[in-house]
Short mmCIF file of C-alpha atoms in Angstrom, two decimals:
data_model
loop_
_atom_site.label_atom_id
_atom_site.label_comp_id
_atom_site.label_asym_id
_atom_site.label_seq_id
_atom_site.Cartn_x
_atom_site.Cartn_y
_atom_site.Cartn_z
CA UNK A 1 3.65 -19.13 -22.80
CA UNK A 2 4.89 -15.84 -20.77
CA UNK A 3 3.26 -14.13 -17.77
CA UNK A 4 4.74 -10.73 -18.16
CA UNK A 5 4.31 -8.36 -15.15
CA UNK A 6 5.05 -4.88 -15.90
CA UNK A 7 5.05 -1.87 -13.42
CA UNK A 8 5.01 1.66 -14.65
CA UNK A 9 5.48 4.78 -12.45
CA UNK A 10 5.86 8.58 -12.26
CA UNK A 11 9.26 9.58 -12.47
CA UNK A 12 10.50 10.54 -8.87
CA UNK A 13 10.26 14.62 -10.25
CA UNK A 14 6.64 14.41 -11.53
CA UNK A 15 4.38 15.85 -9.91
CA UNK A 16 1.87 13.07 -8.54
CA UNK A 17 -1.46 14.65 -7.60
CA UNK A 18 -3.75 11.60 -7.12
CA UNK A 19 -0.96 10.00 -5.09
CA UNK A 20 -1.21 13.70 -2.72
CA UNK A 21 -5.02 13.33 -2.75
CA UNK A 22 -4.83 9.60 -1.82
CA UNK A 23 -2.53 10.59 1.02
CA UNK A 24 -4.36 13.92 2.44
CA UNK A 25 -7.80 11.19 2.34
CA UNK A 26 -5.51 8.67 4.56
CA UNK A 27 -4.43 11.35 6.48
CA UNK A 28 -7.77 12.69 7.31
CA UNK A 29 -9.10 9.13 7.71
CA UNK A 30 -6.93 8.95 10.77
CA UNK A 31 -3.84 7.39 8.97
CA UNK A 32 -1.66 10.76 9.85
CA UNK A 33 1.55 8.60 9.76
CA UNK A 34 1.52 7.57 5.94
CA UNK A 35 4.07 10.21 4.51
CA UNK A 36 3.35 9.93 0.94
CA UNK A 37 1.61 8.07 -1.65
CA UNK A 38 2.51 7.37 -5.37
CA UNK A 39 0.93 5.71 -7.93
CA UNK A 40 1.69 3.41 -10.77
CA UNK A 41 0.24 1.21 -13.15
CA UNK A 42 0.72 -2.57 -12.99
CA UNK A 43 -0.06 -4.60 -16.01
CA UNK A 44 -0.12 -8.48 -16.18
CA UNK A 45 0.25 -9.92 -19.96
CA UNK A 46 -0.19 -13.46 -21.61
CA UNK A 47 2.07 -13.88 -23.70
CA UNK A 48 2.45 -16.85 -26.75
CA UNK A 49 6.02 -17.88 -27.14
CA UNK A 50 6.92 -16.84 -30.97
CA UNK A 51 10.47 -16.93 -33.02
CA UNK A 52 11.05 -13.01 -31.54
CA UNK A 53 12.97 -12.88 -28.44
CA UNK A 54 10.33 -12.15 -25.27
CA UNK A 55 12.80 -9.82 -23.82
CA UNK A 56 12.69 -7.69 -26.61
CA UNK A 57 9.13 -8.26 -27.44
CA UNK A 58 8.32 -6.60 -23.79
CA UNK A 59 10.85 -3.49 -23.93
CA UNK A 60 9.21 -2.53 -27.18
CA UNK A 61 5.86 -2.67 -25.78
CA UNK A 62 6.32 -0.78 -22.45
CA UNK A 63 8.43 1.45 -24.52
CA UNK A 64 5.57 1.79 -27.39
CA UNK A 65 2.27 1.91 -25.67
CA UNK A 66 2.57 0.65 -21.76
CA UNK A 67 4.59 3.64 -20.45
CA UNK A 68 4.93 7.35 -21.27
CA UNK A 69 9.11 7.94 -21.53
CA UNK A 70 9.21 11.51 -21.03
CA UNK A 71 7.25 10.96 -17.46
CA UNK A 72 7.32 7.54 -16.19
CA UNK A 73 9.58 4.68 -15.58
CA UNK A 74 8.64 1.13 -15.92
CA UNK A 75 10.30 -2.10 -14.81
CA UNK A 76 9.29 -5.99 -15.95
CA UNK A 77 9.21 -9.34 -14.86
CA UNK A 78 8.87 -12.47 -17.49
CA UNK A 79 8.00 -15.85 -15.92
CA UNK A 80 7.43 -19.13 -18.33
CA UNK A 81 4.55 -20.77 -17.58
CA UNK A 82 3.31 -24.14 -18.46
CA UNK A 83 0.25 -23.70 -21.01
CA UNK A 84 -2.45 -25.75 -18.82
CA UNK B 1 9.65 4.32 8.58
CA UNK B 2 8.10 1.56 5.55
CA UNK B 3 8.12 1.23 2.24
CA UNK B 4 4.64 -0.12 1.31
CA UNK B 5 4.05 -1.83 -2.24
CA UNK B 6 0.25 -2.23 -2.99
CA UNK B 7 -0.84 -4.14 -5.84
CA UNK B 8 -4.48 -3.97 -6.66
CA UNK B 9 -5.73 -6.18 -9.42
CA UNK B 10 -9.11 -6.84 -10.77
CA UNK B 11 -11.06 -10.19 -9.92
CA UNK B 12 -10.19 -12.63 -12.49
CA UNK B 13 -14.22 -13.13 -13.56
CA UNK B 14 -14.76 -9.41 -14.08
CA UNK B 15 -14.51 -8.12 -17.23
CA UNK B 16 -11.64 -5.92 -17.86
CA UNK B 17 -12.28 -3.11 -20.94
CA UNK B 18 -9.39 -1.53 -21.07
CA UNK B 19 -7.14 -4.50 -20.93
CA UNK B 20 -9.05 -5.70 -23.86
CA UNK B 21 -8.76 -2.67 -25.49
CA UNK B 22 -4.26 -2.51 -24.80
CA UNK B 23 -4.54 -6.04 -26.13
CA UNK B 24 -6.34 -5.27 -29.39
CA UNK B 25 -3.88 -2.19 -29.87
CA UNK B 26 -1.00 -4.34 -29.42
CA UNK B 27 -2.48 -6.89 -31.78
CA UNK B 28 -2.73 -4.07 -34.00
CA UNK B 29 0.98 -3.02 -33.07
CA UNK B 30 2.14 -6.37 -34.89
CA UNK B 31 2.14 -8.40 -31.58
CA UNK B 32 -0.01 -10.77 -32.32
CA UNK B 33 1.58 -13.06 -29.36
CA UNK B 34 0.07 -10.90 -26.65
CA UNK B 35 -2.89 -13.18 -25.64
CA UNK B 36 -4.21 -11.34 -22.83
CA UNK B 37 -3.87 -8.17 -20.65
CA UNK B 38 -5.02 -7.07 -17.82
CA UNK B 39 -4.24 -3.60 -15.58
CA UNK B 40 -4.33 -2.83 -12.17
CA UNK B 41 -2.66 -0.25 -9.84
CA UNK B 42 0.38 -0.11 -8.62
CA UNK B 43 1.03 1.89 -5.28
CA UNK B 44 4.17 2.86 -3.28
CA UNK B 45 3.47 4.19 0.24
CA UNK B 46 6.10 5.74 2.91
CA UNK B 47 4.51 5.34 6.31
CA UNK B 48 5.92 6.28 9.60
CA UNK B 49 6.18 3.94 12.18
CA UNK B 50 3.53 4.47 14.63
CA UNK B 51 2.47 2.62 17.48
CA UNK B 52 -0.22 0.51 15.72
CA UNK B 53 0.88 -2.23 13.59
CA UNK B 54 2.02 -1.56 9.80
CA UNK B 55 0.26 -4.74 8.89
CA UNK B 56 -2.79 -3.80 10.27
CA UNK B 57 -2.62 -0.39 9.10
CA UNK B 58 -2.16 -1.63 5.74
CA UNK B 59 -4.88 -4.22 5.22
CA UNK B 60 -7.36 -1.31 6.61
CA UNK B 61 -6.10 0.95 4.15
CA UNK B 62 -6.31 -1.07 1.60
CA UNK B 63 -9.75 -2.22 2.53
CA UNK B 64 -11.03 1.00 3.31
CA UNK B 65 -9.68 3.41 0.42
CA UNK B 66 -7.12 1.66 -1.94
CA UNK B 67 -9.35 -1.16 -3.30
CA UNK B 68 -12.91 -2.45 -4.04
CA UNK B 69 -13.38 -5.27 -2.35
CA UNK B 70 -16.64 -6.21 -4.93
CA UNK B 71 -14.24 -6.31 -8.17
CA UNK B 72 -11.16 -5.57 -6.73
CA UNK B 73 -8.16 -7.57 -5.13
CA UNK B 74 -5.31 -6.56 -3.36
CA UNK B 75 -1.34 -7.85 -2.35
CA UNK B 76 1.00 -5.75 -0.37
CA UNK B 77 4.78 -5.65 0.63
CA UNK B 78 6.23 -4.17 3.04
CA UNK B 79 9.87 -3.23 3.41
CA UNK B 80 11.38 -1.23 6.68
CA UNK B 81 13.38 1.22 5.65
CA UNK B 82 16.23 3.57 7.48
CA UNK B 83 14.93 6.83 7.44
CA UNK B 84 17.71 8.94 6.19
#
């Protein structure tokens, strides 16, 4: 069994606007130092172990359905857990 | 000046639609493997540094504005950073 985290963000040009209205809220809620705000999407997944390779298995599914390649970036982490 | 990593998951007893729904799709996608899926958000923040402290700044903000504290949890980082 996997634990797959995955974390998918805006490419740095991409425009972010619910990062800039999350930071103009902080800013009025008297948090003037926060500069900017951008945000992502992080996924955790389950994954069974099967004969494909888990490496593989992940990049096709960020690639697929998880992130957006003409706007965002994503980035993974496999662990192998113990099934309890 | 800080770079601020927010991770805000949902609790694990609440039900969570659209991971169900990913996980279906991928099941769909030919990954049957994928046992489970669940989404959060994923936040980067650049703060200044002020003369309250970041740590207490953050939990706030996360309290206040980044997460629900009914269905929500939340994990943070926090990383100084040389301003260039």
């Amino acid at each position: 069994m996997y634990k797959v985290k995955v974390y998918v963000t805006l490419r740095e040009r991409v425009l972010d606007p619910q990062g800039i209205a999350i930071k103009q809220s902080l800013q009025q809620l008297s948090y003037p130092e926060v500069q900017e705000v951008r945000i992502g999407k992080y996924m955790e997944l389950t994954v069974e172990k099967s004969d494909r390779n888990i490496d593989d298995t992940v990049k096709e599914i960020c690639a697929k359905l998880l992130a957006n390649p003409v706007i965002e970036d994503y980035r993974y982490e496999i662990e192998e857990v113990v099934a309890q």
